[in-house]
Tab-separated table of C-alpha atoms and ligand atoms in Angstrom:
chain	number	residue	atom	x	y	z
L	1	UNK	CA	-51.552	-60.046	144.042
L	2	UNK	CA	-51.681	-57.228	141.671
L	3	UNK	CA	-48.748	-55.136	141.803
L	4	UNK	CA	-49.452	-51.351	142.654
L	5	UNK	CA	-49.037	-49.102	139.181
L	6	UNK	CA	-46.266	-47.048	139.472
L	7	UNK	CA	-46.734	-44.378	137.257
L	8	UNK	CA	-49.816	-41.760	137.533
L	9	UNK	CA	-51.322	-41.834	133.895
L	10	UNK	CA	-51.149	-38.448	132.486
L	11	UNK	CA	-53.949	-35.568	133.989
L	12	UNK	CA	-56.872	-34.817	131.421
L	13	UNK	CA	-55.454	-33.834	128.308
L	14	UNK	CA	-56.900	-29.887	127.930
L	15	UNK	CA	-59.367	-28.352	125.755
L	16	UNK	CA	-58.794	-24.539	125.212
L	17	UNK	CA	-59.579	-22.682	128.346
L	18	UNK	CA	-62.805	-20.417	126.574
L	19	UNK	CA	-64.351	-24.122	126.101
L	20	UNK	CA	-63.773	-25.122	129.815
L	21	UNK	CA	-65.172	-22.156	130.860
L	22	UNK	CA	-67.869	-22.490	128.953
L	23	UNK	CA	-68.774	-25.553	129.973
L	24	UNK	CA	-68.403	-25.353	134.066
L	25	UNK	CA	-71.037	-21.826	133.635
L	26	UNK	CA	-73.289	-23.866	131.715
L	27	UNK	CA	-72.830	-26.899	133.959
L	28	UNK	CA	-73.634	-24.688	137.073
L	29	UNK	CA	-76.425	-23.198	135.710
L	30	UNK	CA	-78.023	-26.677	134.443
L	31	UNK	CA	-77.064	-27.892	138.300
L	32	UNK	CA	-79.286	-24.921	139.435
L	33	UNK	CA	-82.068	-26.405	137.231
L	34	UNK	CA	-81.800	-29.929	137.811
L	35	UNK	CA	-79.524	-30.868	140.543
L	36	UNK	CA	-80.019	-34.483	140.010
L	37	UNK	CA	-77.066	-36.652	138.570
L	38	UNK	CA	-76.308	-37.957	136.102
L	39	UNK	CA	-77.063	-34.941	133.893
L	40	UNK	CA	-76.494	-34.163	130.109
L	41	UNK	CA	-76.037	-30.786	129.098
L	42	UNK	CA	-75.893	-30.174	125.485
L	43	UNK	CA	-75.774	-26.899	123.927
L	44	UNK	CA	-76.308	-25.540	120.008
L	45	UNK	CA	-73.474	-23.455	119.875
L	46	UNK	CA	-70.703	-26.025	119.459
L	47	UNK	CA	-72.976	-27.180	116.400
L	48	UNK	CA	-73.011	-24.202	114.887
L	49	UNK	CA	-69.124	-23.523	114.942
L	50	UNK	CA	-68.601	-27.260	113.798
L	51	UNK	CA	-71.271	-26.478	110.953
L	52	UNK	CA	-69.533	-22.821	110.214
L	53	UNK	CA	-65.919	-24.221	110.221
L	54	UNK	CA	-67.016	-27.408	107.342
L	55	UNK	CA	-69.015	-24.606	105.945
L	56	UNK	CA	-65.972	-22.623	105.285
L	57	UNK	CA	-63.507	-25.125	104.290
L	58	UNK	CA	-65.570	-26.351	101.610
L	59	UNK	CA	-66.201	-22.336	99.735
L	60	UNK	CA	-62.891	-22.197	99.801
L	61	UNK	CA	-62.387	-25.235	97.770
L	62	UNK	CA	-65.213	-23.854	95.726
L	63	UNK	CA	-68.607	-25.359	96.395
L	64	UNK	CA	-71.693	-23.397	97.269
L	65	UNK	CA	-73.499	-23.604	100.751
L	66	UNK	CA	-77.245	-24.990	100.703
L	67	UNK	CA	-78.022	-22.094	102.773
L	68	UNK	CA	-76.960	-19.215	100.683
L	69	UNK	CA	-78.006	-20.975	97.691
L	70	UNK	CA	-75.450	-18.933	95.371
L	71	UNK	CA	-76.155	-19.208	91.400
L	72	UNK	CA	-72.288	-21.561	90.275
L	73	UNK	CA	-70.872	-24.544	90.983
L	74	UNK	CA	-71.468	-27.742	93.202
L	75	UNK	CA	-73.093	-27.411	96.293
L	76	UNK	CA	-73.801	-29.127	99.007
L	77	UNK	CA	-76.242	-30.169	102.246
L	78	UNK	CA	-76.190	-30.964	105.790
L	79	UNK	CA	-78.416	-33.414	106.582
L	80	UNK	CA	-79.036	-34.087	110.798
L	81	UNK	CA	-77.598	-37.728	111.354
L	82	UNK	CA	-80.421	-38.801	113.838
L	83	UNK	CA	-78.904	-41.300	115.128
L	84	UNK	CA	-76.298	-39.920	116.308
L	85	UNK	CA	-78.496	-37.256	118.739
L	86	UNK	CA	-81.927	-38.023	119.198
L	87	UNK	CA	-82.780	-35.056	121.357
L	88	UNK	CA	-86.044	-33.064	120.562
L	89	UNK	CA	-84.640	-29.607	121.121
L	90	UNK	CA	-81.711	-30.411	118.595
L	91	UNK	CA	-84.116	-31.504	115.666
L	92	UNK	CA	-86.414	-28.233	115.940
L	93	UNK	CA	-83.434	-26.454	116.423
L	94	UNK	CA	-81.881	-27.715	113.052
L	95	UNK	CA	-85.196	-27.430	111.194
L	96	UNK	CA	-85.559	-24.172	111.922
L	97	UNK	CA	-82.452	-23.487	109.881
L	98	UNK	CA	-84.249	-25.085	107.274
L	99	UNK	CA	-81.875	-28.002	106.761
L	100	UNK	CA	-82.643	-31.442	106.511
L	101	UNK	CA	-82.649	-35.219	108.293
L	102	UNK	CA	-81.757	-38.670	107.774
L	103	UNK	CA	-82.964	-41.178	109.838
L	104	UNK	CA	-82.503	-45.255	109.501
L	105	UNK	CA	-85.392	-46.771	111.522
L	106	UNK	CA	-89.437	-46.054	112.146
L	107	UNK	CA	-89.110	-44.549	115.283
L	108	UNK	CA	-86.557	-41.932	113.751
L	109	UNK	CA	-88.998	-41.111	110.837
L	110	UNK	CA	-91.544	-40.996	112.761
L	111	UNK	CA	-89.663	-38.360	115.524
L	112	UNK	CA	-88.526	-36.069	112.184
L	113	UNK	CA	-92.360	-35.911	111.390
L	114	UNK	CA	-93.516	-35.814	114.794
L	115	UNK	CA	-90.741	-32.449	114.717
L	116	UNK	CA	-92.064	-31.404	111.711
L	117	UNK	CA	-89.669	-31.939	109.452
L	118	UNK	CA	-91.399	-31.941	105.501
L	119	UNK	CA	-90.857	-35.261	103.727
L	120	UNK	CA	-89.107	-33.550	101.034
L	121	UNK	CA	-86.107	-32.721	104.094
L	122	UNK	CA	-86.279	-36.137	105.405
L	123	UNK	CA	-83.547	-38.696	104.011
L	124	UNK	CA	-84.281	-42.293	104.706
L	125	UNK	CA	-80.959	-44.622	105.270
L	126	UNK	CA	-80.278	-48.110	107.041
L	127	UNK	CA	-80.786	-51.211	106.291
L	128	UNK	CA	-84.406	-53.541	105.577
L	129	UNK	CA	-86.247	-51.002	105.284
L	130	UNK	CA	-88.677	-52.554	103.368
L	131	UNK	CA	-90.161	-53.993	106.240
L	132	UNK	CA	-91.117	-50.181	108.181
L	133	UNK	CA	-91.063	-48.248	105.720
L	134	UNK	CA	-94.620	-49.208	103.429
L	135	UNK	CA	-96.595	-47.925	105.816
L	136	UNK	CA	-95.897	-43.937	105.817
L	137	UNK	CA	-97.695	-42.759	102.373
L	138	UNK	CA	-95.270	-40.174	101.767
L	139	UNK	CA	-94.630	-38.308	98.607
L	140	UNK	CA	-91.016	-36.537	98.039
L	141	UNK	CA	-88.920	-38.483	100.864
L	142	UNK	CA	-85.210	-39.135	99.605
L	143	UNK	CA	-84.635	-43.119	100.087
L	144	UNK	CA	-81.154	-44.678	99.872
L	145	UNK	CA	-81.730	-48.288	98.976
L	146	UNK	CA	-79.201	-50.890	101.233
L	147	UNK	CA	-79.997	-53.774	99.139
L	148	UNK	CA	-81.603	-55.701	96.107
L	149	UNK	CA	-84.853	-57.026	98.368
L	150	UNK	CA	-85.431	-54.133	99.321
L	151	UNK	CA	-85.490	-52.054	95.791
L	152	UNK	CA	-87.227	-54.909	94.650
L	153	UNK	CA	-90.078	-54.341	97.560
L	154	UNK	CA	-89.840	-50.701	97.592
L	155	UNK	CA	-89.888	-49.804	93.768
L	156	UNK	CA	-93.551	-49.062	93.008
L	157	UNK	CA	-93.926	-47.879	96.026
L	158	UNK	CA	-91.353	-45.038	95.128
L	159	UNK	CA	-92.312	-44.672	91.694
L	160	UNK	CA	-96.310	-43.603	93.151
L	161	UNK	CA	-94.877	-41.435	95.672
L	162	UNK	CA	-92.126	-39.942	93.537
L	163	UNK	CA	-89.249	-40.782	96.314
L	164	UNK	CA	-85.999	-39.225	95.111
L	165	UNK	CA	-83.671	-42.436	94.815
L	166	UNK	CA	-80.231	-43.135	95.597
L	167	UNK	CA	-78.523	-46.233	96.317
L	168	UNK	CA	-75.447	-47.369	98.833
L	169	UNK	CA	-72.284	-48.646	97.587
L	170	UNK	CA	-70.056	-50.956	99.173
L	171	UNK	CA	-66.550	-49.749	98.144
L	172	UNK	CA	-62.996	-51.536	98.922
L	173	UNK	CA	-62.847	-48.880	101.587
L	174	UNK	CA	-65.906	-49.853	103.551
L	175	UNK	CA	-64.933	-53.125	106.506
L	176	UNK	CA	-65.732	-53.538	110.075
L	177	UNK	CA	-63.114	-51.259	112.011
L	178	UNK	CA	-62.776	-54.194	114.310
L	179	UNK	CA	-61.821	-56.672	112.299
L	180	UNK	CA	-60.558	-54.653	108.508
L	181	UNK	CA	-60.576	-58.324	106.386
L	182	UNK	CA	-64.559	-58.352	106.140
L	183	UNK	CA	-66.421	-56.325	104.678
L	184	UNK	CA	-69.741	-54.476	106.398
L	185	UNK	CA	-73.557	-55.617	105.807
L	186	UNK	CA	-73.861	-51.952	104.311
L	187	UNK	CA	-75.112	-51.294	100.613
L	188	UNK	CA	-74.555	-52.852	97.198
L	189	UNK	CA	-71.170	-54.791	95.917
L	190	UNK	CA	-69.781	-53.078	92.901
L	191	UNK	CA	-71.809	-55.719	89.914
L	192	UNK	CA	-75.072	-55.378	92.023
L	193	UNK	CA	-75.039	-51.831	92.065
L	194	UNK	CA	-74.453	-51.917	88.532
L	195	UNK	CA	-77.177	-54.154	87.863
L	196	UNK	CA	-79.291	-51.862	90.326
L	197	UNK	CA	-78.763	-48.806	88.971
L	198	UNK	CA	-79.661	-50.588	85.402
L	199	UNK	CA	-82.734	-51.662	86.817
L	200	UNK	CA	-83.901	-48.152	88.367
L	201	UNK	CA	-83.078	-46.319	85.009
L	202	UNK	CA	-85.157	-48.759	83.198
L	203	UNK	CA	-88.086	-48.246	85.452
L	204	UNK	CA	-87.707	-44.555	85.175
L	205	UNK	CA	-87.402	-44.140	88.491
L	206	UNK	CA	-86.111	-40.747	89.799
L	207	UNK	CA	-82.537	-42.578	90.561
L	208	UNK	CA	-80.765	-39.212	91.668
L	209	UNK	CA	-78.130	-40.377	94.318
L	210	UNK	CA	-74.646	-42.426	94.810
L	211	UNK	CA	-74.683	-42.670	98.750
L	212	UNK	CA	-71.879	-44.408	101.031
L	213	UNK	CA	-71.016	-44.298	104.287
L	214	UNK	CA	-67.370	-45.706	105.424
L	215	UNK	CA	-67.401	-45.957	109.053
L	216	UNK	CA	-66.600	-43.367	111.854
L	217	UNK	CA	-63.489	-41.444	113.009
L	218	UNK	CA	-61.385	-41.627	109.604
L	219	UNK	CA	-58.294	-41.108	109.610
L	220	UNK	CA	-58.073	-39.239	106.304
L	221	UNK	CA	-59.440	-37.630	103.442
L	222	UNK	CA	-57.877	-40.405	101.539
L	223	UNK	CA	-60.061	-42.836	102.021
L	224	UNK	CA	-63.222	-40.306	100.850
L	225	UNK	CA	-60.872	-39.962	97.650
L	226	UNK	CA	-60.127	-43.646	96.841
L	227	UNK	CA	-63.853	-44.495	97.750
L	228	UNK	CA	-65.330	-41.558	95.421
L	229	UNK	CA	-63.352	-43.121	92.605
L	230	UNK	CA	-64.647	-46.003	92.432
L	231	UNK	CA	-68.260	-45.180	92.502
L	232	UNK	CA	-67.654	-42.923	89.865
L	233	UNK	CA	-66.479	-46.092	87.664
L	234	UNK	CA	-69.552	-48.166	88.972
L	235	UNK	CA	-71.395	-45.316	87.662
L	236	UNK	CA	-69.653	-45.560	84.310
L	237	UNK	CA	-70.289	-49.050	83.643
L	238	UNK	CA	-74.068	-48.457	84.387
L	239	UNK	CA	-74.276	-45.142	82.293
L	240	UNK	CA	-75.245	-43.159	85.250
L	241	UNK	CA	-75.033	-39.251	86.142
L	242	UNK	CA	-75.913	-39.050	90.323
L	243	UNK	CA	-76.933	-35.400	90.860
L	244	UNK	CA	-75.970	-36.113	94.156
L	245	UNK	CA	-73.119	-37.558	96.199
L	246	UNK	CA	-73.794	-38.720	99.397
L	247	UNK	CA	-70.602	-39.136	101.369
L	248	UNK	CA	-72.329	-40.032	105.042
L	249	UNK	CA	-70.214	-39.336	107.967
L	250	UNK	CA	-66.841	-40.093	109.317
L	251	UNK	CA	-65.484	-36.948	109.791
L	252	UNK	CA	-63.528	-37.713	112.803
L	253	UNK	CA	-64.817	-35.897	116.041
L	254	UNK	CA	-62.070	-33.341	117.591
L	255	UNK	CA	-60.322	-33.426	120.260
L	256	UNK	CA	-61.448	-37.092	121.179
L	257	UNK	CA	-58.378	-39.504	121.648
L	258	UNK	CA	-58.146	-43.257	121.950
L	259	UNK	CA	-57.545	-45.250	124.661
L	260	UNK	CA	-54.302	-45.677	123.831
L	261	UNK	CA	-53.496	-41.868	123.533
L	262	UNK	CA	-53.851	-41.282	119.828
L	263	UNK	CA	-55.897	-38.379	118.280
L	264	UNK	CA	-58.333	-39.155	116.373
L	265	UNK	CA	-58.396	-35.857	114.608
L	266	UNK	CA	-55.016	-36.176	114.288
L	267	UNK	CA	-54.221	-36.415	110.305
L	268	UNK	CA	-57.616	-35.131	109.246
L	269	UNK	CA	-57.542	-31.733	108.003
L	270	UNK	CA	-61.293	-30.219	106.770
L	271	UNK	CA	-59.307	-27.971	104.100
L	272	UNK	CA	-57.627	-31.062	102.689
L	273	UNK	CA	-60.950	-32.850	102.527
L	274	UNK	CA	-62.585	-30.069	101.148
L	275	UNK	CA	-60.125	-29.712	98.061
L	276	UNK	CA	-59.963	-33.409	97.917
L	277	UNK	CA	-63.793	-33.241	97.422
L	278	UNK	CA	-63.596	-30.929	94.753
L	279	UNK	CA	-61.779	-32.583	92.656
L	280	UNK	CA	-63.185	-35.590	93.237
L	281	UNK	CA	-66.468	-34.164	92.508
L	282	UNK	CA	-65.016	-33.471	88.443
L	283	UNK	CA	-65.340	-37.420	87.995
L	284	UNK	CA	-69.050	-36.846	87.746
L	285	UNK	CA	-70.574	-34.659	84.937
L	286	UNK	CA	-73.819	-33.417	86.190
L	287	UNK	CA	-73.008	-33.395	89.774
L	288	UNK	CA	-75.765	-30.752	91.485
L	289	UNK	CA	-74.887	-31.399	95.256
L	290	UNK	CA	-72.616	-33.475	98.069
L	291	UNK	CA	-75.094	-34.747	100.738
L	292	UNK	CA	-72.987	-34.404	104.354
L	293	UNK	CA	-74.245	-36.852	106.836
L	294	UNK	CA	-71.434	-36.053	109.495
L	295	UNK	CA	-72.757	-37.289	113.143
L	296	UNK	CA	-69.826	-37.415	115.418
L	297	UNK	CA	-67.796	-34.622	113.635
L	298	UNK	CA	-70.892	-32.546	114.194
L	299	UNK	CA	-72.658	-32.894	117.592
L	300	UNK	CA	-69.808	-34.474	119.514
L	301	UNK	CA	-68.450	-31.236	121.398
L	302	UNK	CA	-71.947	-30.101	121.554
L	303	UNK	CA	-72.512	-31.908	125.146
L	304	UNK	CA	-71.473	-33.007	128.335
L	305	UNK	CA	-72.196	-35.650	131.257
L	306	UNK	CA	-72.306	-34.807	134.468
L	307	UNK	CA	-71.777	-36.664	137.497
L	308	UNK	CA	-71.834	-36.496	141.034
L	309	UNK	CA	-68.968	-38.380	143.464
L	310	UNK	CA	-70.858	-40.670	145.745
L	311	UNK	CA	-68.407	-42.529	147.251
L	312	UNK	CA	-64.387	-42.684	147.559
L	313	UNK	CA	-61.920	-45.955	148.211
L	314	UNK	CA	-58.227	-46.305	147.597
L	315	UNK	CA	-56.583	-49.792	147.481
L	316	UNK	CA	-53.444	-51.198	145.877
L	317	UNK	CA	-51.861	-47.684	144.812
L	318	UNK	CA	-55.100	-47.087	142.900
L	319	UNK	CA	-58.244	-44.244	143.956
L	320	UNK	CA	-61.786	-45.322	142.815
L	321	UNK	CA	-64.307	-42.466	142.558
L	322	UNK	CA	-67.336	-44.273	142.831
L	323	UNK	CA	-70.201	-41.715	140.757
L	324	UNK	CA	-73.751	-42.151	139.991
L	325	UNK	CA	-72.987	-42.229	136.365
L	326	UNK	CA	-70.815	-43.341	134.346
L	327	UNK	CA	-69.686	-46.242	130.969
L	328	UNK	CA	-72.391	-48.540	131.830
L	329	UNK	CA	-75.539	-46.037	132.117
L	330	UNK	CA	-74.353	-42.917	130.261
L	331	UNK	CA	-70.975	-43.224	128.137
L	332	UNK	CA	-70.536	-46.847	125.928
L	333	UNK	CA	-68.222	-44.582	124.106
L	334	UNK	CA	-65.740	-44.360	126.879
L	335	UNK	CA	-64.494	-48.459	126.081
L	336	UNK	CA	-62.606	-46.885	123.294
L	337	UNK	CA	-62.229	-43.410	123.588
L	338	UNK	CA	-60.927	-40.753	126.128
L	339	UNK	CA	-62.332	-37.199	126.532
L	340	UNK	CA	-61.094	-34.982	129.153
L	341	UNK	CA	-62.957	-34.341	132.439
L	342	UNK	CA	-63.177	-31.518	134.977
L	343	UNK	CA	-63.500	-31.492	138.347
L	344	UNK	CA	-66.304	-29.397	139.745
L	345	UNK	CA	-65.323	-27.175	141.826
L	346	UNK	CA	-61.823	-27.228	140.849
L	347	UNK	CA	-59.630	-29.086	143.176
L	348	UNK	CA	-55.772	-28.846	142.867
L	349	UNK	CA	-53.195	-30.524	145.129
L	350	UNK	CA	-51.149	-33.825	145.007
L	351	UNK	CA	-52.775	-35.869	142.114
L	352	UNK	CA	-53.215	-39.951	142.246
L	353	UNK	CA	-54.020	-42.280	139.925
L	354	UNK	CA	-57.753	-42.347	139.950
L	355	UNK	CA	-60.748	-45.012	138.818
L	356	UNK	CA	-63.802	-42.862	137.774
L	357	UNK	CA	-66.355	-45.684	137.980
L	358	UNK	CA	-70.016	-45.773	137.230
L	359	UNK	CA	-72.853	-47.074	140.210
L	360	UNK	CA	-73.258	-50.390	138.080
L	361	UNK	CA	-72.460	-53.731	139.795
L	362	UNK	CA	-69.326	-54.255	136.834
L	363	UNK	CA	-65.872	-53.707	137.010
L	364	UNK	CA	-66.613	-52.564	133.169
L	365	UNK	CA	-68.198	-49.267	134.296
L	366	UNK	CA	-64.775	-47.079	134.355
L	367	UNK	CA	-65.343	-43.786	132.319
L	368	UNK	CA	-61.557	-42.994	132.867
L	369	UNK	CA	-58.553	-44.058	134.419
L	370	UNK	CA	-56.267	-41.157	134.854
L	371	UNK	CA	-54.425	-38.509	137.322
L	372	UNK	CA	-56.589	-36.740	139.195
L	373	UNK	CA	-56.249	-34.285	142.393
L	374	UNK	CA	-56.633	-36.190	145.653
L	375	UNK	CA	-58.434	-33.808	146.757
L	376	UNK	CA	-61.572	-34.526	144.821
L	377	UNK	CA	-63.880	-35.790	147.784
L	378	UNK	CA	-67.712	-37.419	147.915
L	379	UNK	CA	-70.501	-34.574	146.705
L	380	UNK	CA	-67.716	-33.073	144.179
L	381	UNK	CA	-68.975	-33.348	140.374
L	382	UNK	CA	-67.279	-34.701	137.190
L	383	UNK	CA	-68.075	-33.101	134.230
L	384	UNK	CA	-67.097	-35.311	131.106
L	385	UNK	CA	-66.493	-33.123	127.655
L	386	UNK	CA	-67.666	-34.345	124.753
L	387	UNK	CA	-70.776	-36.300	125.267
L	388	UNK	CA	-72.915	-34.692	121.947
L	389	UNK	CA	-72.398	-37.874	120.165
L	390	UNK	CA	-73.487	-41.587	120.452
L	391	UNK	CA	-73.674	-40.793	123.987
L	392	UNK	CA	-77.966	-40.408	124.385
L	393	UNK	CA	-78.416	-43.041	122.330
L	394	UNK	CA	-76.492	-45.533	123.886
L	395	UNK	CA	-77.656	-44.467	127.043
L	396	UNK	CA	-78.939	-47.621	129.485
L	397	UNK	CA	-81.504	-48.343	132.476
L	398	UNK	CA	-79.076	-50.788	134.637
L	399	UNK	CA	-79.921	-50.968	137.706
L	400	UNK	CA	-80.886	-47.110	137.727
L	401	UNK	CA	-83.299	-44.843	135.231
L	402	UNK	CA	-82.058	-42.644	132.523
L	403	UNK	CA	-79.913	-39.022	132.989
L	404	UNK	CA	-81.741	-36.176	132.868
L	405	UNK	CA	-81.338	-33.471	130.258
L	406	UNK	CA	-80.552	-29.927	129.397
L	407	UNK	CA	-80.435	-27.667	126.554
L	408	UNK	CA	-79.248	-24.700	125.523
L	409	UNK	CA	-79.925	-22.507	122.596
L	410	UNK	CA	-80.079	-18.673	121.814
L	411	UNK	CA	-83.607	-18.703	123.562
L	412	UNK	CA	-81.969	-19.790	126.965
L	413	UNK	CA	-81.291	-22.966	129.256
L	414	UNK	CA	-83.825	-25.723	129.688
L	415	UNK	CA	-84.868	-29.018	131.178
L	416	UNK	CA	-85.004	-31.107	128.213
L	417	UNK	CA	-85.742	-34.320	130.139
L	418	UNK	CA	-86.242	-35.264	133.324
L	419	UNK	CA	-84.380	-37.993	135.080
L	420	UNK	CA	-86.580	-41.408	134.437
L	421	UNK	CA	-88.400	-42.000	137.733
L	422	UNK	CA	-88.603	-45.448	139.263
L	423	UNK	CA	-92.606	-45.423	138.237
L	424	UNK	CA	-91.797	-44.820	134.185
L	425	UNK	CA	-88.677	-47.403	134.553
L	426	UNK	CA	-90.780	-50.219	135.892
L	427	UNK	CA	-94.484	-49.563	134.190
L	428	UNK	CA	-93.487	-51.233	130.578
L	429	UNK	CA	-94.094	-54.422	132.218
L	430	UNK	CA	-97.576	-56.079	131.792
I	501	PLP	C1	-75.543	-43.911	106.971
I	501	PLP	C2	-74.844	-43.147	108.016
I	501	PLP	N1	-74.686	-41.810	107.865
I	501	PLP	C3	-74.059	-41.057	108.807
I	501	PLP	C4	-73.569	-41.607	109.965
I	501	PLP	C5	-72.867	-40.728	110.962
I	501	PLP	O1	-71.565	-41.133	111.108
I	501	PLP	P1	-70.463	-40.304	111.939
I	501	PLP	O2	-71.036	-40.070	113.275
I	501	PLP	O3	-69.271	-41.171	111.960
I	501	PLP	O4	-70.226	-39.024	111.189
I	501	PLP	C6	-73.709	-42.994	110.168
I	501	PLP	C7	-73.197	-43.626	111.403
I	501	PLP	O5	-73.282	-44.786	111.648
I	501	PLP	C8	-74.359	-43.774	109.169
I	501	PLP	O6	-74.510	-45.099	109.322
């Protein structure tokens, strides 16, 4: 037998007390809407600070901003990682700033045209997409090319439609998080893309863009740095001047810790990046623009799950909260990270080391382990904090339908989606 765990884990580690209030009106207003659980409520605001706070750490280091278009110097562009929010509301939202989106499969082109995104704002990123991607005749889309099959496929295809071109790098930099010693199935190795980019310029194709992407959550600028160095000596040895950079994400989400208590923000300053950027950006005569593709960093605080307490056991010095949402339907992200969660109402009290599990028939479905108040009881809500990111999309039907949505913008609160019902989760069978 197990022995009982003798020390609470610490309570939620806080957010500032203007973003928990923020989030428990908006939460009881989106209740009032759509009382069923599980619930996500995202919100455009949070966006908009994340966007104004990169925004201002990189004029200070001197670039210009794509929105106020100012006559000197570098600038650079947000484009809308897809991916990492599909939500309808959020892509009209961000083209009606007039910025752009990237997107990595058919079904997220075809959602950024369905939005109305113009080609010439839609980037075009992932791998083999030579096998989707012949079938849209669209002039002016920006395509990153992942590999030598598919420039090979995709080059007169480009040339006719006068795609603007870039291709991704593999740097020493880029390896599966999980395991650092191999590399990733992204991009070019250094003598392909030299041999690539030779092979574009000869074409005359309009080869404009160096693009990488390292993986999520970095720790530091440092690794932008040593990564931006050596594309600039691949583009040396191929005699090539990018007029654009395109550093895709990484930009660490904040406040988001680890599992094991680390933050993952922790190192990562924006102003240090910035300037690091900057001077980075020297290595390139020529250089018109850095492309952003920042997911996480982004759209991460921009949401929350909600979910309601169903059910409540205690055994072996440990209190399961069993709650109609949870790892398994709603939050994959929750295996490795922790994000603080708030009781609603608030309850306060004695607190016990509490299991907030999911409805799913897995001991896997835990959202959080962690010190909560005993008095939390069945019909009380959990609201989870940052759920903008990689949340949606990784979002599952077992054993129950999908969450329904909310959104808020300056034009108000809305039902963005309604829970699935059993009739739309069963009818894709034949
Ligand atoms: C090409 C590319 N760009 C941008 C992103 C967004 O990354 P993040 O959410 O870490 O900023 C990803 C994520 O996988 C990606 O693959």
């Amino acid at each position: 037998m197990n022995a009982a765990p003798k020390q609470p884990a610490p309570l939620a580690f806080g957010p500032p007390p203007e973003t928990i209030q923020f989030w428990k009106r908006l939460v009881r207003e989106a209740l009032s809407l759509s009382p069923a659980t599980p619930l996500y409520v995202f919100s455009s605001a949070p966006i908009a600070k994340r966007i104004s706070e990169l925004d201002a750490a990189l004029i200070a280091a001197g670039f210009k901003s794509e929105i106020k278009n100012l006559k000197s110097q570098i600038g650079f562009r947000h484009w809308l990682s897809c991916k990492t929010q599909p939500v309808a509301l959020l892509l009209r939202w961000w083209r009606a700033q007039g910025r752009g989106i990237e997107v990595v499969s058919e079904f997220e082109l075809r959602a950024a045209l369905a939005e109305g995104f113009a080609p010439e704002h839609i980037l075009i990123n992932g791998p083999a997409k030579h096998h989707w991607l012949p079938q849209f005749d669209l002039p002016e889309l920006s395509v990153n090319f992942d590999s030598r099959a598919e420039l090979d496929a995709l080059l007169p295809l480009a040339k006719k439609l006068n795609w603007r071109l870039g291709i991704r790098l593999l740097t020493k930099e880029e390896f599966d998080p999980e395991h650092p010693q191999f590399p990733t199935q992204f991009g070019f190795a250094p003598d392909e893309a030299v041999a690539a980019l030779n092979k574009l310029l000869r074409a005359n194709a309009r080869i404009e863009t160096v693009h990488f992407h390292l993986r999520s959550n970095l720790p530091s600028a440092q690794s932008y740095e040593r990564a931006i160095v050596e594309v600039a000596e691949i583009c040396r040895a191929a005699k090539f001047s990018p007029r654009h950079l395109d550093l895709g994400g990484g930009v660490p989400a904040p406040q988001i810790r680890t599992r094991s208590g680390k933050v993952y923000d922790g190192q990562f300053g924006l102003d240090a990046f910035a300037q690091r950027l900057r001077q980075a950006a020297k290595l390139f005569p020529g250089l018109r623009e850095i492309w952003l593709e920042n997911g996480r960093f982004i759209s991460s605080s921009s949401g929350v799950l909600v979910v309601k307490i169903l059910d409540v056991k205690g055994r072996r010095g440990l209190r399961h909260l069993i709650c109609d949402g949870g790892r398994t339907l709603n939050a994959l992200m929750s295996v490795w990270e922790q994000h603080a969660l708030i009781p609603l109402p608030e309850r306060s009290g004695a607190q016990i080391l509490t299991a907030v599990c999911g409805p799913t028939c897995m001991a896997f479905d835990q959202l959080a382990r962690l010190a909560l108040p005993r008095a939390l009881r069945a019909g009380d809500h959990l609201i989870w904090l940052d759920a903008g990111a990689y949340h949606l999309p990784w979002e599952t039907r077992f054993s129950h339908g999908h969450a329904a949505v909310c959104w808020q913008d300056e034009t108000g609160l809305r039902l963005a989606r309604e829970r699935q019902r059993f009739e739309n989760w069963w009818s894709d069978w034949k």
